[in-house]
Amino acid sequence: MMTEFFRFTREPFDRDIPVEDLVRFHNHNELCARLMYAAEHRQIALVTGDTGTGKTTAIRAVMKRMDDSRYRFLYIANAGLTPKTLYRVILERLQIQPKFRQVDNQVLTHQVLEESYQKGRQVVIVVDEAQDLDPQMLAEFRFLNNFKADSFSPISLWLVGQSELRETMKLRILSALSGRIQIRYHMTGLTESEVHDYISKQLACVGEEKMIFSADAVKLIAKTSQGNPSIMNTLCRGALLDAATREEQVVDTSHVERAWMEVNG
């Protein structure tokens, strides 16, 4: 109904928006630049931020942008990961048959990762939802990244998680891993002016050239969402649907308020 009423070309504010249509702002651009640097220089990166701030979106953009012939990305999002299964998962993603013992898989993993680098295709391991991993599991990443007595690493490792991961990394058991992290980036929400630009560009992606959200509606969305893109998407979709239901062409604060009430019960 909303799409037909406003004559959009497709559903707006969709979380599965194509990479080429992603709306990029300062924190997105900064994170992408840092992750590309981490990949190019085979570094460990720690990326944190609240749910919906755009961490995974930035990772998608970097994976799309990097040369596929030079970099191979292994994306792992598994809260049940353990030191024993870590190496099996990596080997299976690389289409290598794992061995039975963990120590053998660790040796084989190091061998395969180094061989891939020597052949000109570096592996980048992305561990998402890392805040759900046990500290013992997080500590294992130090050993995953330990090549030639720590003098060399053929891979880049990205640990991505919610804000509490920053506190977890301060645990004593993780001091060795924390000391090896070269890049740290914490995602924050968009500013009010960026929220306006975000909404405008999202509308343009679905064929709407006019700004159909009132200035006060944009301010309310910025305030209630705290600049969180995921919350903004939900509010904008709800407000547009409410406006379409009432056959009103401009989204104002009343539509946003009703959308917010619906989301929060």
mmCIF file with all atom_site columns, C-alpha atoms in Angstrom, residues 56-220:
data_model
loop_
_atom_site.group_PDB
_atom_site.id
_atom_site.type_symbol
_atom_site.label_atom_id
_atom_site.label_alt_id
_atom_site.label_comp_id
_atom_site.label_asym_id
_atom_site.label_entity_id
_atom_site.label_seq_id
_atom_site.pdbx_PDB_ins_code
_atom_site.Cartn_x
_atom_site.Cartn_y
_atom_site.Cartn_z
_atom_site.occupancy
_atom_site.B_iso_or_equiv
_atom_site.pdbx_formal_charge
_atom_site.auth_seq_id
_atom_site.auth_comp_id
_atom_site.auth_asym_id
_atom_site.auth_atom_id
_atom_site.pdbx_PDB_model_num
ATOM 1   C CA . THR A 1 56  ? 27.768 -4.992  9.224  1.00 0.00 ? 56  THR A CA 1
ATOM 2   C CA . THR A 1 57  ? 26.714 -2.547  6.507  1.00 0.00 ? 57  THR A CA 1
ATOM 3   C CA . ALA A 1 58  ? 30.233 -1.099  6.425  1.00 0.00 ? 58  ALA A CA 1
ATOM 4   C CA . ILE A 1 59  ? 31.745 -4.581  6.323  1.00 0.00 ? 59  ILE A CA 1
ATOM 5   C CA . ARG A 1 60  ? 29.525 -5.476  3.355  1.00 0.00 ? 60  ARG A CA 1
ATOM 6   C CA . ALA A 1 61  ? 30.713 -2.353  1.564  1.00 0.00 ? 61  ALA A CA 1
ATOM 7   C CA . VAL A 1 62  ? 34.388 -3.154  2.183  1.00 0.00 ? 62  VAL A CA 1
ATOM 8   C CA . MET A 1 63  ? 33.990 -6.771  1.088  1.00 0.00 ? 63  MET A CA 1
ATOM 9   C CA . LYS A 1 64  ? 32.359 -5.542  -2.128 1.00 0.00 ? 64  LYS A CA 1
ATOM 10  C CA . ARG A 1 65  ? 35.091 -2.964  -2.725 1.00 0.00 ? 65  ARG A CA 1
ATOM 11  C CA . MET A 1 66  ? 38.189 -5.102  -2.114 1.00 0.00 ? 66  MET A CA 1
ATOM 12  C CA . ASP A 1 67  ? 39.801 -6.963  -5.015 1.00 0.00 ? 67  ASP A CA 1
ATOM 13  C CA . ASP A 1 68  ? 38.375 -10.492 -4.933 1.00 0.00 ? 68  ASP A CA 1
ATOM 14  C CA . SER A 1 69  ? 41.463 -11.879 -6.652 1.00 0.00 ? 69  SER A CA 1
ATOM 15  C CA . ARG A 1 70  ? 43.704 -10.604 -3.829 1.00 0.00 ? 70  ARG A CA 1
ATOM 16  C CA . TYR A 1 71  ? 41.483 -11.012 -0.765 1.00 0.00 ? 71  TYR A CA 1
ATOM 17  C CA . ARG A 1 72  ? 39.320 -13.872 0.431  1.00 0.00 ? 72  ARG A CA 1
ATOM 18  C CA . PHE A 1 73  ? 36.826 -13.016 3.160  1.00 0.00 ? 73  PHE A CA 1
ATOM 19  C CA . LEU A 1 74  ? 35.657 -15.573 5.706  1.00 0.00 ? 74  LEU A CA 1
ATOM 20  C CA . TYR A 1 75  ? 32.592 -14.216 7.515  1.00 0.00 ? 75  TYR A CA 1
ATOM 21  C CA . ILE A 1 76  ? 31.855 -16.004 10.785 1.00 0.00 ? 76  ILE A CA 1
ATOM 22  C CA . ALA A 1 77  ? 28.845 -15.143 12.962 1.00 0.00 ? 77  ALA A CA 1
ATOM 23  C CA . ASN A 1 78  ? 28.509 -17.983 15.434 1.00 0.00 ? 78  ASN A CA 1
ATOM 24  C CA . ALA A 1 79  ? 27.907 -17.402 19.133 1.00 0.00 ? 79  ALA A CA 1
ATOM 25  C CA . GLY A 1 80  ? 28.613 -21.088 19.788 1.00 0.00 ? 80  GLY A CA 1
ATOM 26  C CA . LEU A 1 81  ? 32.171 -20.918 18.471 1.00 0.00 ? 81  LEU A CA 1
ATOM 27  C CA . THR A 1 82  ? 34.778 -22.633 20.676 1.00 0.00 ? 82  THR A CA 1
ATOM 28  C CA . PRO A 1 83  ? 38.578 -22.985 20.445 1.00 0.00 ? 83  PRO A CA 1
ATOM 29  C CA . LYS A 1 84  ? 38.015 -26.531 19.210 1.00 0.00 ? 84  LYS A CA 1
ATOM 30  C CA . THR A 1 85  ? 35.529 -25.621 16.475 1.00 0.00 ? 85  THR A CA 1
ATOM 31  C CA . LEU A 1 86  ? 37.248 -22.388 15.369 1.00 0.00 ? 86  LEU A CA 1
ATOM 32  C CA . TYR A 1 87  ? 39.885 -24.105 13.262 1.00 0.00 ? 87  TYR A CA 1
ATOM 33  C CA . ARG A 1 88  ? 37.380 -26.598 11.859 1.00 0.00 ? 88  ARG A CA 1
ATOM 34  C CA . VAL A 1 89  ? 35.108 -23.764 10.742 1.00 0.00 ? 89  VAL A CA 1
ATOM 35  C CA . ILE A 1 90  ? 37.968 -21.914 9.042  1.00 0.00 ? 90  ILE A CA 1
ATOM 36  C CA . LEU A 1 91  ? 39.185 -25.042 7.259  1.00 0.00 ? 91  LEU A CA 1
ATOM 37  C CA . GLU A 1 92  ? 35.678 -25.946 6.106  1.00 0.00 ? 92  GLU A CA 1
ATOM 38  C CA . ARG A 1 93  ? 35.127 -22.410 4.768  1.00 0.00 ? 93  ARG A CA 1
ATOM 39  C CA . LEU A 1 94  ? 38.388 -22.817 2.861  1.00 0.00 ? 94  LEU A CA 1
ATOM 40  C CA . GLN A 1 95  ? 37.119 -26.179 1.561  1.00 0.00 ? 95  GLN A CA 1
ATOM 41  C CA . ILE A 1 96  ? 39.818 -28.111 3.420  1.00 0.00 ? 96  ILE A CA 1
ATOM 42  C CA . GLN A 1 97  ? 38.981 -31.359 5.207  1.00 0.00 ? 97  GLN A CA 1
ATOM 43  C CA . PRO A 1 98  ? 39.614 -30.851 8.965  1.00 0.00 ? 98  PRO A CA 1
ATOM 44  C CA . LYS A 1 99  ? 41.539 -33.365 11.031 1.00 0.00 ? 99  LYS A CA 1
ATOM 45  C CA . PHE A 1 100 ? 40.311 -34.959 14.248 1.00 0.00 ? 100 PHE A CA 1
ATOM 46  C CA . ARG A 1 101 ? 42.527 -33.280 16.844 1.00 0.00 ? 101 ARG A CA 1
ATOM 47  C CA . GLN A 1 102 ? 42.417 -29.552 17.599 1.00 0.00 ? 102 GLN A CA 1
ATOM 48  C CA . VAL A 1 103 ? 46.204 -29.212 17.618 1.00 0.00 ? 103 VAL A CA 1
ATOM 49  C CA . ASP A 1 104 ? 46.402 -30.762 14.145 1.00 0.00 ? 104 ASP A CA 1
ATOM 50  C CA . ASN A 1 105 ? 43.701 -28.417 12.852 1.00 0.00 ? 105 ASN A CA 1
ATOM 51  C CA . GLN A 1 106 ? 45.558 -25.445 14.317 1.00 0.00 ? 106 GLN A CA 1
ATOM 52  C CA . VAL A 1 107 ? 48.750 -26.425 12.507 1.00 0.00 ? 107 VAL A CA 1
ATOM 53  C CA . LEU A 1 108 ? 46.863 -27.130 9.274  1.00 0.00 ? 108 LEU A CA 1
ATOM 54  C CA . THR A 1 109 ? 44.983 -23.823 9.485  1.00 0.00 ? 109 THR A CA 1
ATOM 55  C CA . HIS A 1 110 ? 48.210 -21.860 9.871  1.00 0.00 ? 110 HIS A CA 1
ATOM 56  C CA . GLN A 1 111 ? 49.722 -23.745 6.961  1.00 0.00 ? 111 GLN A CA 1
ATOM 57  C CA . VAL A 1 112 ? 46.739 -23.141 4.665  1.00 0.00 ? 112 VAL A CA 1
ATOM 58  C CA . LEU A 1 113 ? 46.467 -19.435 5.580  1.00 0.00 ? 113 LEU A CA 1
ATOM 59  C CA . GLU A 1 114 ? 50.159 -18.850 4.953  1.00 0.00 ? 114 GLU A CA 1
ATOM 60  C CA . GLU A 1 115 ? 50.082 -20.737 1.650  1.00 0.00 ? 115 GLU A CA 1
ATOM 61  C CA . SER A 1 116 ? 47.103 -18.668 0.500  1.00 0.00 ? 116 SER A CA 1
ATOM 62  C CA . TYR A 1 117 ? 49.003 -15.465 1.283  1.00 0.00 ? 117 TYR A CA 1
ATOM 63  C CA . GLN A 1 118 ? 52.116 -16.679 -0.542 1.00 0.00 ? 118 GLN A CA 1
ATOM 64  C CA . LYS A 1 119 ? 49.980 -17.457 -3.593 1.00 0.00 ? 119 LYS A CA 1
ATOM 65  C CA . GLY A 1 120 ? 48.722 -13.871 -3.655 1.00 0.00 ? 120 GLY A CA 1
ATOM 66  C CA . ARG A 1 121 ? 45.285 -14.239 -2.060 1.00 0.00 ? 121 ARG A CA 1
ATOM 67  C CA . GLN A 1 122 ? 45.227 -13.068 1.536  1.00 0.00 ? 122 GLN A CA 1
ATOM 68  C CA . VAL A 1 123 ? 42.519 -14.298 3.894  1.00 0.00 ? 123 VAL A CA 1
ATOM 69  C CA . VAL A 1 124 ? 40.514 -11.790 5.950  1.00 0.00 ? 124 VAL A CA 1
ATOM 70  C CA . ILE A 1 125 ? 38.621 -13.394 8.842  1.00 0.00 ? 125 ILE A CA 1
ATOM 71  C CA . VAL A 1 126 ? 35.571 -11.428 10.003 1.00 0.00 ? 126 VAL A CA 1
ATOM 72  C CA . VAL A 1 127 ? 34.070 -12.540 13.324 1.00 0.00 ? 127 VAL A CA 1
ATOM 73  C CA . ASP A 1 128 ? 30.680 -10.881 13.850 1.00 0.00 ? 128 ASP A CA 1
ATOM 74  C CA . GLU A 1 129 ? 28.661 -10.818 17.095 1.00 0.00 ? 129 GLU A CA 1
ATOM 75  C CA . ALA A 1 130 ? 31.940 -11.316 18.945 1.00 0.00 ? 130 ALA A CA 1
ATOM 76  C CA . GLN A 1 131 ? 30.413 -9.953  22.163 1.00 0.00 ? 131 GLN A CA 1
ATOM 77  C CA . ASP A 1 132 ? 28.624 -13.305 22.536 1.00 0.00 ? 132 ASP A CA 1
ATOM 78  C CA . LEU A 1 133 ? 31.853 -15.304 22.534 1.00 0.00 ? 133 LEU A CA 1
ATOM 79  C CA . ASP A 1 134 ? 33.354 -16.679 25.735 1.00 0.00 ? 134 ASP A CA 1
ATOM 80  C CA . PRO A 1 135 ? 36.557 -14.877 26.860 1.00 0.00 ? 135 PRO A CA 1
ATOM 81  C CA . GLN A 1 136 ? 38.439 -18.160 26.435 1.00 0.00 ? 136 GLN A CA 1
ATOM 82  C CA . MET A 1 137 ? 37.300 -18.243 22.820 1.00 0.00 ? 137 MET A CA 1
ATOM 83  C CA . LEU A 1 138 ? 38.312 -14.639 22.260 1.00 0.00 ? 138 LEU A CA 1
ATOM 84  C CA . ALA A 1 139 ? 41.732 -15.416 23.739 1.00 0.00 ? 139 ALA A CA 1
ATOM 85  C CA . GLU A 1 140 ? 42.164 -18.152 21.132 1.00 0.00 ? 140 GLU A CA 1
ATOM 86  C CA . PHE A 1 141 ? 42.311 -15.534 18.375 1.00 0.00 ? 141 PHE A CA 1
ATOM 87  C CA . ARG A 1 142 ? 45.744 -14.580 19.661 1.00 0.00 ? 142 ARG A CA 1
ATOM 88  C CA . PHE A 1 143 ? 46.965 -18.069 18.778 1.00 0.00 ? 143 PHE A CA 1
ATOM 89  C CA . LEU A 1 144 ? 45.145 -18.015 15.450 1.00 0.00 ? 144 LEU A CA 1
ATOM 90  C CA . ASN A 1 145 ? 47.107 -14.882 14.612 1.00 0.00 ? 145 ASN A CA 1
ATOM 91  C CA . ASN A 1 146 ? 50.419 -16.184 15.977 1.00 0.00 ? 146 ASN A CA 1
ATOM 92  C CA . PHE A 1 147 ? 52.723 -16.947 13.044 1.00 0.00 ? 147 PHE A CA 1
ATOM 93  C CA . LYS A 1 148 ? 56.504 -17.272 13.259 1.00 0.00 ? 148 LYS A CA 1
ATOM 94  C CA . ALA A 1 149 ? 56.722 -16.208 16.904 1.00 0.00 ? 149 ALA A CA 1
ATOM 95  C CA . ASP A 1 150 ? 54.484 -13.175 16.285 1.00 0.00 ? 150 ASP A CA 1
ATOM 96  C CA . SER A 1 151 ? 56.935 -11.681 13.796 1.00 0.00 ? 151 SER A CA 1
ATOM 97  C CA . PHE A 1 152 ? 54.545 -12.048 10.843 1.00 0.00 ? 152 PHE A CA 1
ATOM 98  C CA . SER A 1 153 ? 50.877 -12.606 10.077 1.00 0.00 ? 153 SER A CA 1
ATOM 99  C CA . PRO A 1 154 ? 49.505 -13.550 6.642  1.00 0.00 ? 154 PRO A CA 1
ATOM 100 C CA . ILE A 1 155 ? 45.925 -12.651 7.584  1.00 0.00 ? 155 ILE A CA 1
ATOM 101 C CA . SER A 1 156 ? 43.774 -9.781  8.774  1.00 0.00 ? 156 SER A CA 1
ATOM 102 C CA . LEU A 1 157 ? 41.369 -10.471 11.638 1.00 0.00 ? 157 LEU A CA 1
ATOM 103 C CA . TRP A 1 158 ? 38.325 -8.303  12.367 1.00 0.00 ? 158 TRP A CA 1
ATOM 104 C CA . LEU A 1 159 ? 36.464 -8.709  15.660 1.00 0.00 ? 159 LEU A CA 1
ATOM 105 C CA . VAL A 1 160 ? 33.044 -7.082  15.376 1.00 0.00 ? 160 VAL A CA 1
ATOM 106 C CA . GLY A 1 161 ? 30.523 -6.742  18.176 1.00 0.00 ? 161 GLY A CA 1
ATOM 107 C CA . GLN A 1 162 ? 28.206 -4.634  20.261 1.00 0.00 ? 162 GLN A CA 1
ATOM 108 C CA . SER A 1 163 ? 29.451 -1.908  22.593 1.00 0.00 ? 163 SER A CA 1
ATOM 109 C CA . GLU A 1 164 ? 30.033 -4.232  25.556 1.00 0.00 ? 164 GLU A CA 1
ATOM 110 C CA . LEU A 1 165 ? 32.809 -5.962  23.623 1.00 0.00 ? 165 LEU A CA 1
ATOM 111 C CA . ARG A 1 166 ? 35.052 -2.986  24.449 1.00 0.00 ? 166 ARG A CA 1
ATOM 112 C CA . GLU A 1 167 ? 34.708 -3.753  28.155 1.00 0.00 ? 167 GLU A CA 1
ATOM 113 C CA . THR A 1 168 ? 35.225 -7.470  27.603 1.00 0.00 ? 168 THR A CA 1
ATOM 114 C CA . MET A 1 169 ? 38.518 -6.759  25.867 1.00 0.00 ? 169 MET A CA 1
ATOM 115 C CA . LYS A 1 170 ? 39.796 -5.182  29.096 1.00 0.00 ? 170 LYS A CA 1
ATOM 116 C CA . LEU A 1 171 ? 39.744 -8.553  30.877 1.00 0.00 ? 171 LEU A CA 1
ATOM 117 C CA . ARG A 1 172 ? 43.126 -9.782  32.016 1.00 0.00 ? 172 ARG A CA 1
ATOM 118 C CA . ILE A 1 173 ? 42.802 -13.016 30.056 1.00 0.00 ? 173 ILE A CA 1
ATOM 119 C CA . LEU A 1 174 ? 42.523 -10.938 26.866 1.00 0.00 ? 174 LEU A CA 1
ATOM 120 C CA . SER A 1 175 ? 45.444 -8.578  27.516 1.00 0.00 ? 175 SER A CA 1
ATOM 121 C CA . ALA A 1 176 ? 47.722 -10.380 25.053 1.00 0.00 ? 176 ALA A CA 1
ATOM 122 C CA . LEU A 1 177 ? 45.110 -10.223 22.281 1.00 0.00 ? 177 LEU A CA 1
ATOM 123 C CA . SER A 1 178 ? 44.167 -6.643  23.124 1.00 0.00 ? 178 SER A CA 1
ATOM 124 C CA . GLY A 1 179 ? 47.798 -5.601  22.848 1.00 0.00 ? 179 GLY A CA 1
ATOM 125 C CA . ARG A 1 180 ? 47.873 -6.893  19.275 1.00 0.00 ? 180 ARG A CA 1
ATOM 126 C CA . ILE A 1 181 ? 44.849 -4.896  18.098 1.00 0.00 ? 181 ILE A CA 1
ATOM 127 C CA . GLN A 1 182 ? 46.125 -2.139  15.817 1.00 0.00 ? 182 GLN A CA 1
ATOM 128 C CA . ILE A 1 183 ? 42.787 -0.597  14.815 1.00 0.00 ? 183 ILE A CA 1
ATOM 129 C CA . ARG A 1 184 ? 39.860 0.188   17.114 1.00 0.00 ? 184 ARG A CA 1
ATOM 130 C CA . TYR A 1 185 ? 36.686 1.893   15.928 1.00 0.00 ? 185 TYR A CA 1
ATOM 131 C CA . HIS A 1 186 ? 33.412 2.547   17.747 1.00 0.00 ? 186 HIS A CA 1
ATOM 132 C CA . MET A 1 187 ? 30.332 3.319   15.648 1.00 0.00 ? 187 MET A CA 1
ATOM 133 C CA . THR A 1 188 ? 28.053 6.126   16.819 1.00 0.00 ? 188 THR A CA 1
ATOM 134 C CA . GLY A 1 189 ? 24.702 7.459   15.601 1.00 0.00 ? 189 GLY A CA 1
ATOM 135 C CA . LEU A 1 190 ? 24.178 10.013  12.846 1.00 0.00 ? 190 LEU A CA 1
ATOM 136 C CA . THR A 1 191 ? 23.854 13.729  13.537 1.00 0.00 ? 191 THR A CA 1
ATOM 137 C CA . GLU A 1 192 ? 20.540 15.503  12.880 1.00 0.00 ? 192 GLU A CA 1
ATOM 138 C CA . SER A 1 193 ? 21.783 16.919  9.574  1.00 0.00 ? 193 SER A CA 1
ATOM 139 C CA . GLU A 1 194 ? 22.980 13.453  8.555  1.00 0.00 ? 194 GLU A CA 1
ATOM 140 C CA . VAL A 1 195 ? 19.578 12.008  9.482  1.00 0.00 ? 195 VAL A CA 1
ATOM 141 C CA . HIS A 1 196 ? 17.974 14.489  7.061  1.00 0.00 ? 196 HIS A CA 1
ATOM 142 C CA . ASP A 1 197 ? 20.422 13.528  4.305  1.00 0.00 ? 197 ASP A CA 1
ATOM 143 C CA . TYR A 1 198 ? 19.955 9.825   5.068  1.00 0.00 ? 198 TYR A CA 1
ATOM 144 C CA . ILE A 1 199 ? 16.177 10.032  4.699  1.00 0.00 ? 199 ILE A CA 1
ATOM 145 C CA . SER A 1 200 ? 16.463 12.140  1.540  1.00 0.00 ? 200 SER A CA 1
ATOM 146 C CA . LYS A 1 201 ? 18.904 9.734   -0.102 1.00 0.00 ? 201 LYS A CA 1
ATOM 147 C CA . GLN A 1 202 ? 16.894 6.667   0.893  1.00 0.00 ? 202 GLN A CA 1
ATOM 148 C CA . LEU A 1 203 ? 13.847 8.231   -0.739 1.00 0.00 ? 203 LEU A CA 1
ATOM 149 C CA . ALA A 1 204 ? 15.861 9.027   -3.872 1.00 0.00 ? 204 ALA A CA 1
ATOM 150 C CA . CYS A 1 205 ? 16.864 5.353   -4.101 1.00 0.00 ? 205 CYS A CA 1
ATOM 151 C CA . VAL A 1 206 ? 13.190 4.439   -4.537 1.00 0.00 ? 206 VAL A CA 1
ATOM 152 C CA . GLY A 1 207 ? 12.439 7.189   -7.046 1.00 0.00 ? 207 GLY A CA 1
ATOM 153 C CA . GLU A 1 208 ? 11.197 9.976   -4.758 1.00 0.00 ? 208 GLU A CA 1
ATOM 154 C CA . GLU A 1 209 ? 13.071 13.189  -5.496 1.00 0.00 ? 209 GLU A CA 1
ATOM 155 C CA . LYS A 1 210 ? 11.096 15.386  -3.086 1.00 0.00 ? 210 LYS A CA 1
ATOM 156 C CA . MET A 1 211 ? 11.656 15.431  0.677  1.00 0.00 ? 211 MET A CA 1
ATOM 157 C CA . ILE A 1 212 ? 8.265  14.218  1.882  1.00 0.00 ? 212 ILE A CA 1
ATOM 158 C CA . PHE A 1 213 ? 9.193  14.260  5.593  1.00 0.00 ? 213 PHE A CA 1
ATOM 159 C CA . SER A 1 214 ? 8.616  17.592  7.331  1.00 0.00 ? 214 SER A CA 1
ATOM 160 C CA . ALA A 1 215 ? 11.533 19.277  9.115  1.00 0.00 ? 215 ALA A CA 1
ATOM 161 C CA . ASP A 1 216 ? 9.909  18.615  12.500 1.00 0.00 ? 216 ASP A CA 1
ATOM 162 C CA . ALA A 1 217 ? 9.386  14.955  11.580 1.00 0.00 ? 217 ALA A CA 1
ATOM 163 C CA . VAL A 1 218 ? 13.085 14.632  10.752 1.00 0.00 ? 218 VAL A CA 1
ATOM 164 C CA . LYS A 1 219 ? 14.025 16.229  14.082 1.00 0.00 ? 219 LYS A CA 1
ATOM 165 C CA . LEU A 1 220 ? 11.756 13.822  15.952 1.00 0.00 ? 220 LEU A CA 1
#
